[in-house]
Amino acid sequence: MAVDELRIKNKQKRQKLFAELKDQHNKERHSMRRTRAKEERENPELKEKRLAENVPDTIDNLRVYDETMGQEVEGEMDDFMKFFNGTEPPKILLTTNVNAKKKAYEFANILIEVFPNVTFVKRKFGYKLKEISEFCNNRNYTDIVIINEDKKKVTGLTFIHLPEGPTFYFKISSFVEVEKIVGHGRPTSHIPELILNNFNTRLGKTVGKLFQSIFPKNPDFEGRQVITLHNQRDYIFFRRHRYVFRNEEKVGLQELGPQFTMKLKRLQRGIKEETEWEHKPSMDKEKKKFNL
Amino acid sequence: MRVLLASDDSGSLKEIIFNRGTNTSIKTALQPFHIDIHLNQGLSNRIDKIYHVSDSLLLLARHSGSLELVSSKRVSKDVDETNEPKYDVTEFELQDLISGLFDQSVLDTLSSKSKKKSKIEDQFVELYLIKKSAKNPIFLAATKSGNVTIIEVDLHSTKISKIASHKIKAPVEFVTLYDLDKSDKFVMAYGGEENLVRLIELSSDFKEISDIWAAKNVPFDNIGLRVPAWDVALRFLESEKNGVYNFITITKYAQLRKYSTNAEDCRPVKSITLLPKGEQLNSCKIIGDTSPLGNFQSSNFDELEFLAADSRKDVYQFNGKGRLLRKIAKGDITGFASCIAVTDKYLLQGGLDRYVRIFDLADYKLLAKIFTGGKVSDIILLEDNDLELPLTEKQLKMKKKKEAKRSIVEADEDAENEDLWNKLESKKRKVSKNDI
């Protein structure tokens, strides 16, 4: 009931009455919830039934039908096949765009801690991407990661899988430094475990495979470090945690940082050759259509 | 409709059977009846080109440098006839193969000079029939490294044999045969990255090859710089004079170039920039009155219309004057269209977005869109007729009702007609004065 519906001409009285009604309504709701919680504690099946019946409509579960979801991937996993068949660990070259500023190097320092077996090389003038990829191929690098900085802000990350591509370009946003995360821990050099969430479509699986190929397949479980790449509505959230088993049932999490969000903008065949998929601004018009 | 396509991810041949109106992106729309994978050999042995030799034979050019002769046999499929139409599926069997047609070492030396950032891999760029025969048709297979192989197919014993092989300057993007007259000459044109168009003639016994004409690059641009040459496709036009060849080329830098071997300086007669923003074009398919190999059966440059795909996501239609007429499936295609095939009535498109789309050439309406599961590198249309769908229960009831109604109406009409005739016959005819 709204305030206007009370039809009392005195505003103060009307407001007072409405506050009382609202308070009463809240109390009823709280007591209903208390009794329901008590009943559900005694009989957990009731809770399961309630949760199964009352599924709220979200943009995620109203997503537009995508035929590529749930289908088996045809053949071997295309261009990443070589890495998966081999036993060699990934070897990453990290660099920036030409004439990068301080922010790019700061971000590079963070990524050096995140990616295993990574070498940072300062980008010099006069070397084209083709030459860089040739140097890397000769030195058995498996990936090149390029930090894109524009107007003193880190705007993107380019991943080039070697020797024959593909190339991914992600937009970077919502970057939170480690120091700004309250109660953050200090990471160790252990190889982290990897959690990939919600990479369901054919394109999503290719993106997921990129991240799988960057981190070695044999994590150091004693380090208890986890990197999570959670995809929600085509935004990929990067988080890093350390877990601890408090007892047999409870697990504690400590965030190690940093936090940032990636959005796939372009996927190209080879080293920046023909486009396989590209984000268009018109795609954002359709709120319930997701590509990953 | 029945299409065969080369699927890259599994290195296989795929058969798809569907009707017009099929769209896998819409859950409630008609879905393909049959998608099946055959002869899969993995990504590294993917199929570059398919050629439909006869009703029961196919030629496949694989990325490993081998040519395969494959037999096909139609087998009826057991289906629930109340829900699905009855159709045949194809079984494929490898009959014969020739391997070792690639020469990667040539491309390794060229890779460093190329504008391409990735290493150039050898692949088949052409596979087509050059001489028809009821028993032993002859085919040409050309690779990027410049190996041109002439192959004879024995239809009776289903064997393939190499007749001759020639070497042309690499890298090769196309080798187009002039098939617009019925002479015994085999005149071909080839070109590629920094490899300007050359016309060559193949002797009638296919053993010798000779240069007959070579193009020159366009003059330096207005600031005195050399214009890079990278022709990606060539189509011949009918020649008015004997020994004079007219053709168009599409360059990687989105230029349409018109050539005539009659021109004094061997340069293009005209060069038109098709797209303003530096898009890259990759193919050229002429629409309309074309020869079996896609050459234009007219001598007028201005009459032609052609399709070209850029390296991002668009398929354009241009006319001979270089004017953009339309974009095909605007916005629907999300990846590079690696394969465009044009038949009499239809346009087939497949690409890196793993979809096959079929358009009606009369109005460019989308007839079918199918998710294939793999990147598409070649498509051929085998049948274009639709299967008759079985009626649903609702449709059956409606049909029965209609038939019953029609029979009642017909019976009533017959009875009325009979009555009318009886009445007319029973009436006494008036006798007029003239009758007397």
PDB file of N, CA, C and O in Angstrom, chain A residues 65 67-68 71 74-76 78-79 129-130 164 202 269-278 280, chain B residues 7 9-10 14 24-25 43 111 114 116-118 311-313 331 335-336 354-355 371-373 375:
ATOM      1  N   TYR A  65      18.395 -18.650 -26.901  1.00  0.00           N
ATOM      2  CA  TYR A  65      18.836 -20.001 -27.277  1.00  0.00           C
ATOM      3  C   TYR A  65      20.096 -19.943 -28.142  1.00  0.00           C
ATOM      4  O   TYR A  65      20.179 -19.163 -29.088  1.00  0.00           O
ATOM      5  N   GLU A  67      22.535 -22.641 -30.154  1.00  0.00           N
ATOM      6  CA  GLU A  67      22.628 -24.050 -30.520  1.00  0.00           C
ATOM      7  C   GLU A  67      23.989 -24.660 -30.240  1.00  0.00           C
ATOM      8  O   GLU A  67      24.128 -25.876 -30.191  1.00  0.00           O
ATOM      9  N   THR A  68      25.003 -23.793 -30.052  1.00  0.00           N
ATOM     10  CA  THR A  68      26.350 -24.336 -29.848  1.00  0.00           C
ATOM     11  C   THR A  68      26.568 -24.801 -28.410  1.00  0.00           C
ATOM     12  O   THR A  68      27.545 -25.464 -28.115  1.00  0.00           O
ATOM     13  N   GLN A  71      26.789 -28.811 -27.093  1.00  0.00           N
ATOM     14  CA  GLN A  71      27.202 -29.720 -28.177  1.00  0.00           C
ATOM     15  C   GLN A  71      28.633 -30.159 -27.951  1.00  0.00           C
ATOM     16  O   GLN A  71      29.443 -29.393 -27.429  1.00  0.00           O
ATOM     17  N   GLU A  74      33.817 -30.639 -31.943  1.00  0.00           N
ATOM     18  CA  GLU A  74      34.195 -31.530 -33.049  1.00  0.00           C
ATOM     19  C   GLU A  74      35.716 -31.627 -33.176  1.00  0.00           C
ATOM     20  O   GLU A  74      36.410 -30.617 -33.101  1.00  0.00           O
ATOM     21  N   GLY A  75      36.180 -32.787 -33.386  1.00  0.00           N
ATOM     22  CA  GLY A  75      37.616 -32.992 -33.611  1.00  0.00           C
ATOM     23  C   GLY A  75      38.433 -32.689 -32.376  1.00  0.00           C
ATOM     24  O   GLY A  75      37.907 -32.516 -31.273  1.00  0.00           O
ATOM     25  N   GLU A  76      39.738 -32.583 -32.548  1.00  0.00           N
ATOM     26  CA  GLU A  76      40.572 -32.157 -31.435  1.00  0.00           C
ATOM     27  C   GLU A  76      40.366 -30.664 -31.274  1.00  0.00           C
ATOM     28  O   GLU A  76      39.837 -29.998 -32.145  1.00  0.00           O
ATOM     29  N   ASP A  78      41.082 -27.767 -32.030  1.00  0.00           N
ATOM     30  CA  ASP A  78      41.700 -26.984 -33.108  1.00  0.00           C
ATOM     31  C   ASP A  78      43.155 -26.582 -32.871  1.00  0.00           C
ATOM     32  O   ASP A  78      44.024 -27.418 -32.744  1.00  0.00           O
ATOM     33  N   ASP A  79      43.420 -25.272 -32.765  1.00  0.00           N
ATOM     34  CA  ASP A  79      44.803 -24.814 -32.800  1.00  0.00           C
ATOM     35  C   ASP A  79      45.582 -25.094 -31.514  1.00  0.00           C
ATOM     36  O   ASP A  79      46.796 -24.991 -31.493  1.00  0.00           O
ATOM     37  N   LEU A 129      55.439  -7.190 -35.087  1.00  0.00           N
ATOM     38  CA  LEU A 129      54.869  -8.354 -34.409  1.00  0.00           C
ATOM     39  C   LEU A 129      55.294  -9.658 -35.084  1.00  0.00           C
ATOM     40  O   LEU A 129      55.519 -10.676 -34.433  1.00  0.00           O
ATOM     41  N   LYS A 130      55.434  -9.591 -36.398  1.00  0.00           N
ATOM     42  CA  LYS A 130      55.843 -10.783 -37.149  1.00  0.00           C
ATOM     43  C   LYS A 130      57.241 -11.227 -36.696  1.00  0.00           C
ATOM     44  O   LYS A 130      57.488 -12.424 -36.483  1.00  0.00           O
ATOM     45  N   GLU A 164      51.014 -20.950 -34.490  1.00  0.00           N
ATOM     46  CA  GLU A 164      50.120 -20.604 -35.602  1.00  0.00           C
ATOM     47  C   GLU A 164      48.841 -19.887 -35.181  1.00  0.00           C
ATOM     48  O   GLU A 164      47.861 -19.903 -35.880  1.00  0.00           O
ATOM     49  N   ARG A 202      30.474 -22.589 -28.147  1.00  0.00           N
ATOM     50  CA  ARG A 202      31.659 -23.044 -28.886  1.00  0.00           C
ATOM     51  C   ARG A 202      32.778 -22.008 -28.774  1.00  0.00           C
ATOM     52  O   ARG A 202      33.947 -22.362 -28.582  1.00  0.00           O
ATOM     53  N   ARG A 269      42.120 -15.769 -36.587  1.00  0.00           N
ATOM     54  CA  ARG A 269      42.871 -16.958 -36.994  1.00  0.00           C
ATOM     55  C   ARG A 269      44.330 -16.562 -37.181  1.00  0.00           C
ATOM     56  O   ARG A 269      44.614 -15.431 -37.581  1.00  0.00           O
ATOM     57  N   GLY A 270      45.252 -17.480 -36.915  1.00  0.00           N
ATOM     58  CA  GLY A 270      46.676 -17.213 -37.123  1.00  0.00           C
ATOM     59  C   GLY A 270      47.141 -16.075 -36.239  1.00  0.00           C
ATOM     60  O   GLY A 270      46.567 -15.792 -35.187  1.00  0.00           O
ATOM     61  N   ILE A 271      48.202 -15.394 -36.671  1.00  0.00           N
ATOM     62  CA  ILE A 271      48.689 -14.244 -35.914  1.00  0.00           C
ATOM     63  C   ILE A 271      48.075 -12.996 -36.539  1.00  0.00           C
ATOM     64  O   ILE A 271      48.557 -12.485 -37.549  1.00  0.00           O
ATOM     65  N   LYS A 272      46.957 -12.594 -35.982  1.00  0.00           N
ATOM     66  CA  LYS A 272      46.195 -11.428 -36.454  1.00  0.00           C
ATOM     67  C   LYS A 272      45.862 -11.516 -37.947  1.00  0.00           C
ATOM     68  O   LYS A 272      46.088 -10.577 -38.690  1.00  0.00           O
ATOM     69  N   GLU A 273      45.345 -12.673 -38.353  1.00  0.00           N
ATOM     70  CA  GLU A 273      44.912 -12.815 -39.755  1.00  0.00           C
ATOM     71  C   GLU A 273      43.390 -12.634 -39.832  1.00  0.00           C
ATOM     72  O   GLU A 273      42.895 -11.712 -39.232  1.00  0.00           O
ATOM     73  N   GLU A 274      42.705 -13.541 -40.487  1.00  0.00           N
ATOM     74  CA  GLU A 274      41.261 -13.372 -40.701  1.00  0.00           C
ATOM     75  C   GLU A 274      40.487 -13.453 -39.377  1.00  0.00           C
ATOM     76  O   GLU A 274      40.860 -14.218 -38.489  1.00  0.00           O
ATOM     77  N   THR A 275      39.425 -12.675 -39.306  1.00  0.00           N
ATOM     78  CA  THR A 275      38.632 -12.621 -38.070  1.00  0.00           C
ATOM     79  C   THR A 275      37.738 -13.853 -37.943  1.00  0.00           C
ATOM     80  O   THR A 275      37.012 -14.200 -38.872  1.00  0.00           O
ATOM     81  N   GLU A 276      37.798 -14.452 -36.756  1.00  0.00           N
ATOM     82  CA  GLU A 276      36.925 -15.599 -36.492  1.00  0.00           C
ATOM     83  C   GLU A 276      35.646 -15.122 -35.803  1.00  0.00           C
ATOM     84  O   GLU A 276      34.570 -15.633 -36.035  1.00  0.00           O
ATOM     85  N   TRP A 277      35.817 -14.165 -34.907  1.00  0.00           N
ATOM     86  CA  TRP A 277      34.675 -13.558 -34.203  1.00  0.00           C
ATOM     87  C   TRP A 277      35.073 -12.158 -33.761  1.00  0.00           C
ATOM     88  O   TRP A 277      36.216 -11.939 -33.374  1.00  0.00           O
ATOM     89  N   GLU A 278      34.141 -11.246 -33.866  1.00  0.00           N
ATOM     90  CA  GLU A 278      34.442  -9.881 -33.461  1.00  0.00           C
ATOM     91  C   GLU A 278      33.227  -9.275 -32.768  1.00  0.00           C
ATOM     92  O   GLU A 278      32.098  -9.474 -33.223  1.00  0.00           O
ATOM     93  N   LYS A 280      30.657  -6.502 -31.891  1.00  0.00           N
ATOM     94  CA  LYS A 280      30.164  -5.280 -32.525  1.00  0.00           C
ATOM     95  C   LYS A 280      29.305  -4.540 -31.518  1.00  0.00           C
ATOM     96  O   LYS A 280      28.611  -5.193 -30.717  1.00  0.00           O
TER      97      LYS A 280
ATOM     98  N   SER B   7      34.941 -29.801 -43.435  1.00  0.00           N
ATOM     99  CA  SER B   7      34.954 -29.270 -42.074  1.00  0.00           C
ATOM    100  C   SER B   7      36.378 -29.335 -41.528  1.00  0.00           C
ATOM    101  O   SER B   7      36.976 -30.416 -41.454  1.00  0.00           O
ATOM    102  N   ASP B   9      37.814 -28.507 -38.435  1.00  0.00           N
ATOM    103  CA  ASP B   9      38.155 -28.921 -37.067  1.00  0.00           C
ATOM    104  C   ASP B   9      38.406 -30.413 -36.948  1.00  0.00           C
ATOM    105  O   ASP B   9      39.285 -30.847 -36.200  1.00  0.00           O
ATOM    106  N   SER B  10      37.613 -31.199 -37.664  1.00  0.00           N
ATOM    107  CA  SER B  10      37.817 -32.641 -37.599  1.00  0.00           C
ATOM    108  C   SER B  10      38.485 -33.170 -38.871  1.00  0.00           C
ATOM    109  O   SER B  10      38.733 -34.365 -38.986  1.00  0.00           O
ATOM    110  N   LYS B  14      31.465 -33.516 -44.563  1.00  0.00           N
ATOM    111  CA  LYS B  14      30.180 -33.540 -43.855  1.00  0.00           C
ATOM    112  C   LYS B  14      29.037 -33.520 -44.831  1.00  0.00           C
ATOM    113  O   LYS B  14      29.057 -32.731 -45.779  1.00  0.00           O
ATOM    114  N   THR B  24      19.128 -23.366 -37.489  1.00  0.00           N
ATOM    115  CA  THR B  24      19.495 -23.985 -36.206  1.00  0.00           C
ATOM    116  C   THR B  24      19.576 -22.958 -35.085  1.00  0.00           C
ATOM    117  O   THR B  24      19.570 -23.330 -33.924  1.00  0.00           O
ATOM    118  N   SER B  25      19.644 -21.669 -35.437  1.00  0.00           N
ATOM    119  CA  SER B  25      19.733 -20.637 -34.405  1.00  0.00           C
ATOM    120  C   SER B  25      18.392 -20.369 -33.734  1.00  0.00           C
ATOM    121  O   SER B  25      18.345 -19.739 -32.694  1.00  0.00           O
ATOM    122  N   LEU B  43      42.677 -32.072 -37.836  1.00  0.00           N
ATOM    123  CA  LEU B  43      42.897 -30.698 -38.318  1.00  0.00           C
ATOM    124  C   LEU B  43      44.045 -30.587 -39.325  1.00  0.00           C
ATOM    125  O   LEU B  43      43.938 -29.882 -40.331  1.00  0.00           O
ATOM    126  N   SER B 111      58.127 -16.690 -46.754  1.00  0.00           N
ATOM    127  CA  SER B 111      57.389 -16.251 -45.556  1.00  0.00           C
ATOM    128  C   SER B 111      57.937 -14.955 -44.985  1.00  0.00           C
ATOM    129  O   SER B 111      57.170 -14.086 -44.552  1.00  0.00           O
ATOM    130  N   SER B 114      56.743 -11.955 -46.849  1.00  0.00           N
ATOM    131  CA  SER B 114      55.294 -11.782 -46.967  1.00  0.00           C
ATOM    132  C   SER B 114      54.752 -10.756 -45.973  1.00  0.00           C
ATOM    133  O   SER B 114      55.323 -10.536 -44.907  1.00  0.00           O
ATOM    134  N   LYS B 116      51.989 -11.268 -44.581  1.00  0.00           N
ATOM    135  CA  LYS B 116      51.257 -12.088 -43.596  1.00  0.00           C
ATOM    136  C   LYS B 116      52.105 -12.262 -42.347  1.00  0.00           C
ATOM    137  O   LYS B 116      53.309 -12.508 -42.450  1.00  0.00           O
ATOM    138  N   LYS B 117      51.485 -12.165 -41.189  1.00  0.00           N
ATOM    139  CA  LYS B 117      52.247 -12.304 -39.945  1.00  0.00           C
ATOM    140  C   LYS B 117      52.495 -13.769 -39.621  1.00  0.00           C
ATOM    141  O   LYS B 117      53.505 -14.121 -39.023  1.00  0.00           O
ATOM    142  N   SER B 118      51.553 -14.640 -40.006  1.00  0.00           N
ATOM    143  CA  SER B 118      51.741 -16.075 -39.756  1.00  0.00           C
ATOM    144  C   SER B 118      52.615 -16.674 -40.849  1.00  0.00           C
ATOM    145  O   SER B 118      52.728 -16.107 -41.939  1.00  0.00           O
ATOM    146  N   SER B 311      38.139  -9.950 -45.066  1.00  0.00           N
ATOM    147  CA  SER B 311      38.743 -10.865 -44.092  1.00  0.00           C
ATOM    148  C   SER B 311      38.131 -10.719 -42.706  1.00  0.00           C
ATOM    149  O   SER B 311      38.606 -11.320 -41.761  1.00  0.00           O
ATOM    150  N   ARG B 312      37.088  -9.918 -42.580  1.00  0.00           N
ATOM    151  CA  ARG B 312      36.443  -9.790 -41.269  1.00  0.00           C
ATOM    152  C   ARG B 312      35.133 -10.574 -41.237  1.00  0.00           C
ATOM    153  O   ARG B 312      35.130 -11.700 -40.778  1.00  0.00           O
ATOM    154  N   LYS B 313      34.063 -10.023 -41.756  1.00  0.00           N
ATOM    155  CA  LYS B 313      32.801 -10.752 -41.647  1.00  0.00           C
ATOM    156  C   LYS B 313      31.813 -10.480 -42.775  1.00  0.00           C
ATOM    157  O   LYS B 313      30.727 -11.045 -42.792  1.00  0.00           O
ATOM    158  N   GLY B 331      25.119  -8.294 -41.003  1.00  0.00           N
ATOM    159  CA  GLY B 331      25.099  -8.429 -39.549  1.00  0.00           C
ATOM    160  C   GLY B 331      24.982  -9.841 -39.023  1.00  0.00           C
ATOM    161  O   GLY B 331      25.331 -10.105 -37.889  1.00  0.00           O
ATOM    162  N   GLY B 335      31.987 -14.221 -38.724  1.00  0.00           N
ATOM    163  CA  GLY B 335      33.396 -14.513 -38.980  1.00  0.00           C
ATOM    164  C   GLY B 335      33.700 -14.470 -40.464  1.00  0.00           C
ATOM    165  O   GLY B 335      32.791 -14.347 -41.303  1.00  0.00           O
ATOM    166  N   PHE B 336      34.967 -14.559 -40.781  1.00  0.00           N
ATOM    167  CA  PHE B 336      35.429 -14.510 -42.172  1.00  0.00           C
ATOM    168  C   PHE B 336      34.733 -15.589 -43.017  1.00  0.00           C
ATOM    169  O   PHE B 336      34.703 -16.759 -42.626  1.00  0.00           O
ATOM    170  N   ARG B 354      31.576 -21.168 -38.350  1.00  0.00           N
ATOM    171  CA  ARG B 354      31.098 -22.559 -38.315  1.00  0.00           C
ATOM    172  C   ARG B 354      29.627 -22.709 -38.758  1.00  0.00           C
ATOM    173  O   ARG B 354      28.972 -23.665 -38.396  1.00  0.00           O
ATOM    174  N   TYR B 355      29.135 -21.746 -39.512  1.00  0.00           N
ATOM    175  CA  TYR B 355      27.774 -21.849 -40.055  1.00  0.00           C
ATOM    176  C   TYR B 355      27.848 -22.017 -41.570  1.00  0.00           C
ATOM    177  O   TYR B 355      28.781 -21.540 -42.201  1.00  0.00           O
ATOM    178  N   PHE B 371      24.284 -24.610 -38.198  1.00  0.00           N
ATOM    179  CA  PHE B 371      25.539 -24.679 -37.441  1.00  0.00           C
ATOM    180  C   PHE B 371      26.160 -26.052 -37.717  1.00  0.00           C
ATOM    181  O   PHE B 371      25.529 -27.078 -37.475  1.00  0.00           O
ATOM    182  N   THR B 372      27.386 -26.044 -38.233  1.00  0.00           N
ATOM    183  CA  THR B 372      27.984 -27.314 -38.664  1.00  0.00           C
ATOM    184  C   THR B 372      28.947 -27.886 -37.633  1.00  0.00           C
ATOM    185  O   THR B 372      29.316 -29.048 -37.718  1.00  0.00           O
ATOM    186  N   GLY B 373      29.410 -27.087 -36.703  1.00  0.00           N
ATOM    187  CA  GLY B 373      30.329 -27.603 -35.677  1.00  0.00           C
ATOM    188  C   GLY B 373      31.788 -27.451 -36.029  1.00  0.00           C
ATOM    189  O   GLY B 373      32.646 -27.643 -35.185  1.00  0.00           O
ATOM    190  N   LYS B 375      34.852 -25.265 -38.753  1.00  0.00           N
ATOM    191  CA  LYS B 375      35.098 -24.205 -39.730  1.00  0.00           C
ATOM    192  C   LYS B 375      34.978 -24.791 -41.133  1.00  0.00           C
ATOM    193  O   LYS B 375      35.448 -25.908 -41.366  1.00  0.00           O
TER     194      LYS B 375
END
